Tab-separated table of C-alpha atoms and ligand atoms in Angstrom:
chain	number	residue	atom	x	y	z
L	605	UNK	CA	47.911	66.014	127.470
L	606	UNK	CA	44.033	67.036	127.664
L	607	UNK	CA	42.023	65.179	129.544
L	608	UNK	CA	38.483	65.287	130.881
L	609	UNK	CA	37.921	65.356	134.366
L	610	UNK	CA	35.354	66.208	136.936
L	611	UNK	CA	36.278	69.320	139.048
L	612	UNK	CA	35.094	71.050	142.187
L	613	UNK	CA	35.831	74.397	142.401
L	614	UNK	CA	33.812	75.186	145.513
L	615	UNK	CA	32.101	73.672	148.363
L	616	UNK	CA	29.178	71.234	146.930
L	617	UNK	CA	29.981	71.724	142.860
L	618	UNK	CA	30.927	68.989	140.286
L	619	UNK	CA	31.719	70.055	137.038
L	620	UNK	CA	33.049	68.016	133.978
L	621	UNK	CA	36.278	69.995	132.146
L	622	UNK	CA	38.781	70.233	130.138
L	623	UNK	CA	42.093	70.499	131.793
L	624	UNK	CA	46.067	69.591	131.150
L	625	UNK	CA	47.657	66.725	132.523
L	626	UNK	CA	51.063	66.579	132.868
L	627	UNK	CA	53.643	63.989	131.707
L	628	UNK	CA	54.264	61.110	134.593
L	629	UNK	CA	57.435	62.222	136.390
L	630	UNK	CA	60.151	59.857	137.600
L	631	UNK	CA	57.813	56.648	139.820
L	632	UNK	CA	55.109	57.723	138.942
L	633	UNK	CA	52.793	56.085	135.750
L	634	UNK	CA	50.179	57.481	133.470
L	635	UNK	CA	47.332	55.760	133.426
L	636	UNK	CA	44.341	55.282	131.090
L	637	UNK	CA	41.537	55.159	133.271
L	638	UNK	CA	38.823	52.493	132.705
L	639	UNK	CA	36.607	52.723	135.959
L	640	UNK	CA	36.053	54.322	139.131
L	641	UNK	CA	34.450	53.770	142.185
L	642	UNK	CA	32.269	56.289	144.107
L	643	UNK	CA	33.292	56.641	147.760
L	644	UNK	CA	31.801	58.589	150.654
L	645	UNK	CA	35.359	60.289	150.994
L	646	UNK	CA	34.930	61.731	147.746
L	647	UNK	CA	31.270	63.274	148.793
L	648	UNK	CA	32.836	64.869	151.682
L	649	UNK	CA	35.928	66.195	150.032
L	650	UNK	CA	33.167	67.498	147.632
L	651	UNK	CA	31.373	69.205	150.245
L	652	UNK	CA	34.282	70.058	151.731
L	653	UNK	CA	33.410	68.115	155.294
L	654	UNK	CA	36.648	66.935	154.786
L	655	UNK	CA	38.734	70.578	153.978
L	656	UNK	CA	40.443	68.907	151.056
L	657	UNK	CA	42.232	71.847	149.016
L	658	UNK	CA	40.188	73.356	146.039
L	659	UNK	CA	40.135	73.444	143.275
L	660	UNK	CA	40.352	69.343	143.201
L	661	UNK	CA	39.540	66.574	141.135
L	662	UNK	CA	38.258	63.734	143.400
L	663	UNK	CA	38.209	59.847	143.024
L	664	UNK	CA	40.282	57.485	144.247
L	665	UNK	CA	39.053	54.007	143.711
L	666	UNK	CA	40.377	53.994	139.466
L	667	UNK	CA	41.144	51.443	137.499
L	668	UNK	CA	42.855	51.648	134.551
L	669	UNK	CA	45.480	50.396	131.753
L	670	UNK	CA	49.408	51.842	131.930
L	671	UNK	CA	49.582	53.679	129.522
L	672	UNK	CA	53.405	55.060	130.267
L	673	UNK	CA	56.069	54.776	132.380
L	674	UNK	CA	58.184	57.341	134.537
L	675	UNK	CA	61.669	56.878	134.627
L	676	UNK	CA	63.022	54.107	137.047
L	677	UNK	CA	59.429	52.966	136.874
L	678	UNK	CA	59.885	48.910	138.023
L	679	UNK	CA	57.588	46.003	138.145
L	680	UNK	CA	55.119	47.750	135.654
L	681	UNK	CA	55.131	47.671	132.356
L	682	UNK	CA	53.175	49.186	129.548
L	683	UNK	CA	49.679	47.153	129.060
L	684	UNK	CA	48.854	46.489	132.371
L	685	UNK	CA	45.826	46.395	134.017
L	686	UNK	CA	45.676	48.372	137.277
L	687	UNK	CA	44.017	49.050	140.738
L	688	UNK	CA	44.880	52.155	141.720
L	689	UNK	CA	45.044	52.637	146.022
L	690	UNK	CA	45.597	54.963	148.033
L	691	UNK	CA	49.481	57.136	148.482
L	692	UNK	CA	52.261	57.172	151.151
L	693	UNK	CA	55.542	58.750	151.138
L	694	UNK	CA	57.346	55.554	150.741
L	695	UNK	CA	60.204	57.110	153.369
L	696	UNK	CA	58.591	57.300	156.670
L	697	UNK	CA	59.839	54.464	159.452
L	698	UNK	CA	56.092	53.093	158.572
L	699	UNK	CA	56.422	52.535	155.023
L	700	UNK	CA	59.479	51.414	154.835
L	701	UNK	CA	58.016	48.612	156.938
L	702	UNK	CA	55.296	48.130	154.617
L	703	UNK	CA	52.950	49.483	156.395
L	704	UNK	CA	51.664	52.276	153.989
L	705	UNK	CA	48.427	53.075	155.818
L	706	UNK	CA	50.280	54.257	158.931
L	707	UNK	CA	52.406	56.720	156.622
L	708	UNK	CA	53.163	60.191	158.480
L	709	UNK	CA	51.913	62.487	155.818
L	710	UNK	CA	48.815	60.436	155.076
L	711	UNK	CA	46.490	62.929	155.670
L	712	UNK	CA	48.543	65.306	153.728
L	713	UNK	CA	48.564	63.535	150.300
L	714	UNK	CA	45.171	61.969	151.176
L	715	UNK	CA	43.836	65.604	150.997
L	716	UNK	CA	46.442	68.200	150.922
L	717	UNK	CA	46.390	68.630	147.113
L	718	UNK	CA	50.178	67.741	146.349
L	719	UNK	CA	51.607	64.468	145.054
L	720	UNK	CA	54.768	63.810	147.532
L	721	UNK	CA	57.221	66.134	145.996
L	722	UNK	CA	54.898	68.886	146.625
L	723	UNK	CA	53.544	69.781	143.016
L	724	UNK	CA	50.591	69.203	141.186
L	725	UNK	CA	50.127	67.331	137.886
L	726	UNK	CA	46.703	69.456	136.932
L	727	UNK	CA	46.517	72.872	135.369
L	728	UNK	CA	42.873	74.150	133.977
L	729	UNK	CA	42.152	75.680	130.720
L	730	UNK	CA	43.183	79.155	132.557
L	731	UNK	CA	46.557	77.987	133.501
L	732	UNK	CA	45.375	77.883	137.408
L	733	UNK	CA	47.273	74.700	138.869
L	734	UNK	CA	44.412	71.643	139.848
L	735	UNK	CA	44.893	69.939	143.420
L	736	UNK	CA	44.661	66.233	143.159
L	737	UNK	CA	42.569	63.600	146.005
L	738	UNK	CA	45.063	60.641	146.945
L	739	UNK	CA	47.456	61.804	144.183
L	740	UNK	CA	45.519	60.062	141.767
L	741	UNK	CA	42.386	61.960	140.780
L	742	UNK	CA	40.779	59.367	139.165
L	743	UNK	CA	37.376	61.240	138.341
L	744	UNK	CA	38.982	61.470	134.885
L	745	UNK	CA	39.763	59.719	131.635
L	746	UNK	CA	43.464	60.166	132.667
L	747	UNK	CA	45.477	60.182	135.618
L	748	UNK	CA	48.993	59.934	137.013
L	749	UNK	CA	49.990	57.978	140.007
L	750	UNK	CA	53.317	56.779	141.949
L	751	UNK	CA	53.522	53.403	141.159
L	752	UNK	CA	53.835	52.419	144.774
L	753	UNK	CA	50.078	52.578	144.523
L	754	UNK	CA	49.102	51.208	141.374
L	755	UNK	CA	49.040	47.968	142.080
L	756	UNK	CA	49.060	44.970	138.928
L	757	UNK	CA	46.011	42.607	138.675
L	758	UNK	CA	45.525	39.686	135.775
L	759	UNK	CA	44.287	40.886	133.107
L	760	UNK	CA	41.904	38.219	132.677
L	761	UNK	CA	39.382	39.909	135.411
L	762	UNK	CA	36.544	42.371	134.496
L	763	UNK	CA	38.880	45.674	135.577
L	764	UNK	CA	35.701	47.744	136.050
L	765	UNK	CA	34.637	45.199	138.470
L	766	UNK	CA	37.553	45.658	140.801
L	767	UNK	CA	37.388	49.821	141.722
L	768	UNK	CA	35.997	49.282	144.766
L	769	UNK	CA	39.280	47.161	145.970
L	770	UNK	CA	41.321	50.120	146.207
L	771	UNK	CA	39.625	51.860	148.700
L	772	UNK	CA	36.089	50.700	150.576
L	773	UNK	CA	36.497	46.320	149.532
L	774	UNK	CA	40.036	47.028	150.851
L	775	UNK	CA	38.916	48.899	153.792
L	776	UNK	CA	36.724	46.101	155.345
L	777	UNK	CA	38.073	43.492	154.192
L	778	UNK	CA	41.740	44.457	155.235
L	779	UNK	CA	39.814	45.585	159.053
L	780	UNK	CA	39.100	41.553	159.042
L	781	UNK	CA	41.837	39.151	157.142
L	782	UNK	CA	45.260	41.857	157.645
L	783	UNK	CA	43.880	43.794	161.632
L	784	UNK	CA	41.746	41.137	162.567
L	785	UNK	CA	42.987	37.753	161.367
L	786	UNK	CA	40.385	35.912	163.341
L	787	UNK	CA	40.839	32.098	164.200
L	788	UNK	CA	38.243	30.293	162.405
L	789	UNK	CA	35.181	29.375	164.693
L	790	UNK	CA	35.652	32.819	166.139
L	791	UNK	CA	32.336	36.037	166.469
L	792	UNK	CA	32.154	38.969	165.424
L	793	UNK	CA	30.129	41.787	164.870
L	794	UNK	CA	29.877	44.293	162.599
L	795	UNK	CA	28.403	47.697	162.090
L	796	UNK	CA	27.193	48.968	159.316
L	797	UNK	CA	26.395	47.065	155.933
L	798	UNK	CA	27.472	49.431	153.777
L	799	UNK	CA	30.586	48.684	150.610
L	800	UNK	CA	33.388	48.736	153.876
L	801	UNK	CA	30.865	46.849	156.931
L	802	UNK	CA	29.391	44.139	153.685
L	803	UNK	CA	33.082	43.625	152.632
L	804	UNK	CA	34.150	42.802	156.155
L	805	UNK	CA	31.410	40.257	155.765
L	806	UNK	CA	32.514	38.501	153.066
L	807	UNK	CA	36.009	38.206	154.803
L	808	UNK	CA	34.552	37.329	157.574
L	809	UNK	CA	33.380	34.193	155.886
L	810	UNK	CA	36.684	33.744	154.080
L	811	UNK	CA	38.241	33.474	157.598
L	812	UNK	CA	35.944	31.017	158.767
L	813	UNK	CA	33.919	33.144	161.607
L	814	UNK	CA	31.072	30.746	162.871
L	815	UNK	CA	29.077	34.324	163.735
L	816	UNK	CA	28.567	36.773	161.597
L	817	UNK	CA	26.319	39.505	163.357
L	818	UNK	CA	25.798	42.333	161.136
L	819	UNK	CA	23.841	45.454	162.490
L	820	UNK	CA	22.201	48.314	160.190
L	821	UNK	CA	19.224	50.323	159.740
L	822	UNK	CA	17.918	48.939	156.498
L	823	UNK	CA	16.237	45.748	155.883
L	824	UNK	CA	17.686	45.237	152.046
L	825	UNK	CA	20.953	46.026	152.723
L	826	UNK	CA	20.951	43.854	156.038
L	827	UNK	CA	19.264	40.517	153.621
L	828	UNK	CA	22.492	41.238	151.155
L	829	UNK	CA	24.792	41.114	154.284
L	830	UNK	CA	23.218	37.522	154.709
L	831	UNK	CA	23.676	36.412	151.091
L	832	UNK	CA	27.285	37.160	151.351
L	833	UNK	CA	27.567	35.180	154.720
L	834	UNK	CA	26.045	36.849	157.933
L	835	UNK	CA	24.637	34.176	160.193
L	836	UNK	CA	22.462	36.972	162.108
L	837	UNK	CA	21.053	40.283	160.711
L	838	UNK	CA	19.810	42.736	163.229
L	839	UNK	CA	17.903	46.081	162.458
L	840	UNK	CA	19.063	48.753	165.269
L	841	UNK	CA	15.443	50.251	165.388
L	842	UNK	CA	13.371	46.913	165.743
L	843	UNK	CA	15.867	45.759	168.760
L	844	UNK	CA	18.159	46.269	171.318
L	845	UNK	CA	20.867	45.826	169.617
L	846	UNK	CA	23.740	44.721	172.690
L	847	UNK	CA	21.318	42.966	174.529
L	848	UNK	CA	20.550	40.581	171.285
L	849	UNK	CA	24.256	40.161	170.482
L	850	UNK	CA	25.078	39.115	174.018
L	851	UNK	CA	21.728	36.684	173.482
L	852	UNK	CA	23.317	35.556	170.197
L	853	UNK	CA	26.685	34.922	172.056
L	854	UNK	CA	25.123	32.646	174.515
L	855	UNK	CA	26.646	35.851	177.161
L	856	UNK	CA	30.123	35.327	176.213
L	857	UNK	CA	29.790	38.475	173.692
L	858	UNK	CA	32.218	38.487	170.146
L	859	UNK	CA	35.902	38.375	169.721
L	860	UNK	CA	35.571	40.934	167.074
L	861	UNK	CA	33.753	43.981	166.635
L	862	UNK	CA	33.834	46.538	163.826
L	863	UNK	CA	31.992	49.829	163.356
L	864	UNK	CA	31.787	51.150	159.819
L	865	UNK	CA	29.313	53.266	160.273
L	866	UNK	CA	30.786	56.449	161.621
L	867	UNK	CA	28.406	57.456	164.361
L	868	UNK	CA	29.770	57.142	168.142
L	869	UNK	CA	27.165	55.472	170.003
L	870	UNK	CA	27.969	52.412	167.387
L	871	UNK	CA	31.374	52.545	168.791
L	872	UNK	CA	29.779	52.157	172.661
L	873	UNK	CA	27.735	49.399	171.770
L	874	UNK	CA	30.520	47.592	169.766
L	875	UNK	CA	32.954	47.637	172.285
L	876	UNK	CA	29.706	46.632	175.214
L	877	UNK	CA	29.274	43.203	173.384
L	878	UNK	CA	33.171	42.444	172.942
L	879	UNK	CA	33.735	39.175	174.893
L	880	UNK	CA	36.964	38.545	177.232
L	881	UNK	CA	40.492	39.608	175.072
L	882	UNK	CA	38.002	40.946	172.139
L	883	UNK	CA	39.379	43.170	169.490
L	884	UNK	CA	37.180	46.327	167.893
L	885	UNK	CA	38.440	48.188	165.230
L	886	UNK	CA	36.985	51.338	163.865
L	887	UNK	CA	36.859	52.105	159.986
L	888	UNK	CA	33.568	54.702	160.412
L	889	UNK	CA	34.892	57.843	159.723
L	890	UNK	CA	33.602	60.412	163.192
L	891	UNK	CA	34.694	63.528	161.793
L	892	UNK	CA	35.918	65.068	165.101
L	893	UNK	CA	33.715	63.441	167.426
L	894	UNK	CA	34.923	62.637	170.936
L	895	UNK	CA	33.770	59.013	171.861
L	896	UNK	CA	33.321	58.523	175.774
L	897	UNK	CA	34.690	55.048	176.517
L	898	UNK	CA	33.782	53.018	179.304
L	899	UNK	CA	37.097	52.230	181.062
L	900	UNK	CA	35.941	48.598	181.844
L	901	UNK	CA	34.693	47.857	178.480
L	902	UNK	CA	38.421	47.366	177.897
L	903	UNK	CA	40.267	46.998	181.006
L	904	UNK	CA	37.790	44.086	183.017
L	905	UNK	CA	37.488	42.282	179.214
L	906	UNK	CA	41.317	42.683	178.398
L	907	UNK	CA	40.056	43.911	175.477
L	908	UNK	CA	41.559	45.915	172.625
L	909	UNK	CA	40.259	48.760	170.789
L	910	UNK	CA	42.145	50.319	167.752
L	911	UNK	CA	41.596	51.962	164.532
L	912	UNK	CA	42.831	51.316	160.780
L	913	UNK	CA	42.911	53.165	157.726
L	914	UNK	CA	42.210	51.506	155.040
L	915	UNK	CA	41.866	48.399	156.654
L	916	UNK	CA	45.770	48.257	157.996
L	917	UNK	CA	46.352	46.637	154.370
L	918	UNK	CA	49.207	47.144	151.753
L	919	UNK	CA	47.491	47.204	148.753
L	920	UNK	CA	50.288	45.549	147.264
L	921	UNK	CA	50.218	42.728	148.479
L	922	UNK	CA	46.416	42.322	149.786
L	923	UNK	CA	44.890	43.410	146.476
L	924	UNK	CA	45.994	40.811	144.730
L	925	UNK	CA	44.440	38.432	147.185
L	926	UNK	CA	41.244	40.260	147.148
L	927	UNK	CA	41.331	39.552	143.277
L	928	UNK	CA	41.748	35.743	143.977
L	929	UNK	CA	38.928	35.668	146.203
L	930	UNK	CA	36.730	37.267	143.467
L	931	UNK	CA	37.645	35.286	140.767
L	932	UNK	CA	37.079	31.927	143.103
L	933	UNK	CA	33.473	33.640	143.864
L	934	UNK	CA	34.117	34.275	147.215
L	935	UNK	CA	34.193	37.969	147.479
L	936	UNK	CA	30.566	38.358	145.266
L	937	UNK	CA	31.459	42.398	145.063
L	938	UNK	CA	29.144	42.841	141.848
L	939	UNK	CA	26.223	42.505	144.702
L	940	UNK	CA	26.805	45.640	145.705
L	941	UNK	CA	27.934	47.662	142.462
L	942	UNK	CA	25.616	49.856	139.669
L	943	UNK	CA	27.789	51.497	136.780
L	944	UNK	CA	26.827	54.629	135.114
L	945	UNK	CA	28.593	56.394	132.189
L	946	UNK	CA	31.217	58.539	133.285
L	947	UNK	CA	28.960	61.581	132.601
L	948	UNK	CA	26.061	60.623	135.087
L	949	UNK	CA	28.615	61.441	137.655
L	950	UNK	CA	26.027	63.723	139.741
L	951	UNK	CA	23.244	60.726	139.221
L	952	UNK	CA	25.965	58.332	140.644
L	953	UNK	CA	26.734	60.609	143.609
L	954	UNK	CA	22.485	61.390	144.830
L	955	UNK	CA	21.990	57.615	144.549
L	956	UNK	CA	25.139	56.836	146.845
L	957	UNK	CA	23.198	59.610	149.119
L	958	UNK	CA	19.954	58.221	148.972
L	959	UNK	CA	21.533	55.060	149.586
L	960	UNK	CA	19.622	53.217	146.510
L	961	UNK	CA	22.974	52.089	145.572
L	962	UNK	CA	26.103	51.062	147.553
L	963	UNK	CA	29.245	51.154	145.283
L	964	UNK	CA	28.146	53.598	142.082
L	965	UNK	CA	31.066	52.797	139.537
L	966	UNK	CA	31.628	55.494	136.915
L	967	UNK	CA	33.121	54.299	133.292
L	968	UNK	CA	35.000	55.979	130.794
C	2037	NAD	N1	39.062	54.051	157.617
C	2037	NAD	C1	39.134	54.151	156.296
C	2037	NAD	O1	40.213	54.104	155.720
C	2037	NAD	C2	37.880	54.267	155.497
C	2037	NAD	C3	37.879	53.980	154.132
C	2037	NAD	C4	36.654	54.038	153.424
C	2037	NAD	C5	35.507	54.406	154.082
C	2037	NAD	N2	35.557	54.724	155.412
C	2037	NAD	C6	34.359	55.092	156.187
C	2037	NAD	O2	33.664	53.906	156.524
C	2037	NAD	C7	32.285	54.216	156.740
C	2037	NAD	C8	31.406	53.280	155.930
C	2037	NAD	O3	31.613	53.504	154.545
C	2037	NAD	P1	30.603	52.866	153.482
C	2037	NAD	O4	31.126	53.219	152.151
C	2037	NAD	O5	30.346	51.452	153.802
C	2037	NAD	O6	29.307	53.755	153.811
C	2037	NAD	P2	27.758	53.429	153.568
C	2037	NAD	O7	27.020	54.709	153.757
C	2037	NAD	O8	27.586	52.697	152.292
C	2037	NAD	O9	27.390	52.442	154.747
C	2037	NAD	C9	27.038	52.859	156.022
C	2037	NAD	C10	25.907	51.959	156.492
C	2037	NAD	O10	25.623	52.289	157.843
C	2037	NAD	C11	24.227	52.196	158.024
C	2037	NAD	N3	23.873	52.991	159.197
C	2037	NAD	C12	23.743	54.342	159.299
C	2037	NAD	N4	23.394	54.702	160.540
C	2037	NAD	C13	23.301	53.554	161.251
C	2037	NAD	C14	22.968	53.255	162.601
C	2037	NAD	N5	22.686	54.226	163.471
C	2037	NAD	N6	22.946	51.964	162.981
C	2037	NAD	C15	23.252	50.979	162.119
C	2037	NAD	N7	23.584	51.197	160.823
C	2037	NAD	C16	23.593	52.464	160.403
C	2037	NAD	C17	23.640	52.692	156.724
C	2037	NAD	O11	22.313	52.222	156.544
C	2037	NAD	C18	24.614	52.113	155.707
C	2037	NAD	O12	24.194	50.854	155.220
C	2037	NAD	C19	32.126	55.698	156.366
C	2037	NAD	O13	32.223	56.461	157.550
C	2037	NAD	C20	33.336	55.940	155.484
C	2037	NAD	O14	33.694	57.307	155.436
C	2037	NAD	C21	36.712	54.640	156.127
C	2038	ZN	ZN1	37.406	55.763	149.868
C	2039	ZN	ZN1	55.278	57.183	154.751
């Protein structure tokens, strides 16, 4: 079928075409897309900071309606409304423990191009095959997907609402309630108060943390973070940022960290204020970065640090949650989303730059 979609045929570009989508092969559904999120993966696939093959159509926070079915397609029908995640090969030892984010090729259909069979489901009005990002693509009024990531919500929800879910909600959340799972009453600090560091603060105060220390650059994102729960807001560049958590901590320091940020010397500074068996988790993406760890920072602490893709969640079982917590008003994600007509897509990308808005949301 023809569909409109927004390619990038070379480092930087973003160009709405016409190209040929092909039918949904066996797993896999067609979907109708309704929505999609704009995440910083997608700007540097687009730029090409991540080497994602090109030609490509990005996006991978859709949402959408089934539209049809592959054969052997279960637990979908027809009709349903969808939040679309992110792939795995459904084979490895790690997904068929359900744990899709530690998938072997994840990388590879993250960015390689190829849905898991190794073909594409994009050709362009030249007959030149398309590489999909995540196997879905989303950037588009259609895509296809395996249906191991498309993942049913009630219908009853604004769908354009939920994008984010699949990807940067998901993402900070799942670093909290799924890595995390702190005991209520328990700290934590966290980096960044972007869509992935302002969703780990709205799980934070699902789990019942008593501190919430949220750490950022910019005073209106930092006064959200406290609307959706943090109990202390600190600007890195009007204080020292360990010495105030340690103040904050009463000395004892936090029994969670998390940097969502991407920038090393947040990673120092979150594993300096982790308290005695503390946990940090990194999210940021540090490109290739090498981040010089001071050996007692974990060892004399007993601390743990680790990292998680998208969160550590399976989508298919945490996004329903997620969409329980929203419709109870207790993950308030519309604080942090602007739509814009599919067609504004460059619009939707400079203000995610700028940072004048958090989670863009394009819709068809
Ligand atoms: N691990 C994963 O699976 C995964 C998934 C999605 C996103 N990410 C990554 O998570 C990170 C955050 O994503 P996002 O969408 O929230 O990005 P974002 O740009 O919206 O948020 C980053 C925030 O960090 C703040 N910041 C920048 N420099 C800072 C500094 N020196 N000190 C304190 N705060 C600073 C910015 O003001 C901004 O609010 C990115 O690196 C993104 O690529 C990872
Ligand atoms: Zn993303
Ligand atoms: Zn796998």
């Amino acid at each position: 079928m023809k569909i409109k979609a927004a390619i990038t045929r070379e480092a930087g570009e973003i160009k709405i075409e016409t190209l040929e989508l092909s039918a949904p092969k066996a797993g896999e559904v067609l979907v109708k897309v309704v929505a999609c999120g704009v995440c910083h993966t997608d700007a540097s696939s687009i730029k090409q900071f991540i080497p994602a093959r090109l030609p490509m159509v990005m996006g991978h926070e859709g949402v959408g309606i089934v539209e049809q079915l592959g054969e052997g397609v279960n637990g979908l029908a027809v009709g349903d409304h969808v939040v679309l995640s992110f792939p795995s090969c459904g084979v490895c030892p790690a997904c068929a423990d359900g744990k899709p984010y530690a998938c072997k090729d994840m990388k590879q259909l993250f960015f390689g191009g190829d849905y898991t069979d190794g073909t594409t489901r994009l050709v362009d009005e030249n007959g030149e095959a398309v590489s999909s990002l995540f196997g879905q693509s989303s950037f588009a009024d259609h895509c296809i997907v395996e249906a191991r990531h498309a993942v049913k919500v009630d219908p009853e929800v604004d769908l354009k609402a939920l994008c984010s879910l699949g990807c940067g909600v998901q993402t900070g959340a799942g670093a909290v309630l799924c890595r995390m799972k702190p005991e209520p009453g328990s700290t934590i600090a966290i980096f960044g108060a972007g869509a992935v560091g302002l969703s780990a603060v709205m799980a934070a105060k699902i789990a019942g943390c008593s501190k919430i220390i949220v750490v950022d650059l910019v005073d209106a994102r930092l006064e959200l973070a406290k609307e959706m729960g943090a109990t202390h807001i600190l600007n890195g560049k009007a204080c020292d940022v360990p010495a105030t958590i340690m103040e904050i901590t009463g000395g004892l320091g936090v029994n969670y960290g998390l940097e969502a940020v991407g920038v090393p010397v947040l990673v120092q500074q979150m594993l300096e204020v982790l308290g005695g068996e503390g946990l940090g988790v990194l999210v940021g993406v540090t490109g290739d970065a090498q981040i010089p760890v001071h050996a007692n920072n974990l060892m004399d602490k007993n601390a743990t640090f680790t990292g998680a893709i998208e969160g550590g969640a399976n989508p298919k079982t945490f996004i329903p949650k997620l969409v329980q917590f929203y419709k109870e008003g207790r993950l308030p994600i519309d604080l942090m989303s602007k739509y814009y007509p599919f067609e504004d897509i460059e619009k939707a990308f400079e203000d995610s730059h700028t940072g004048e808005v958090i989670k863009p949301i394009l819709v068809f």
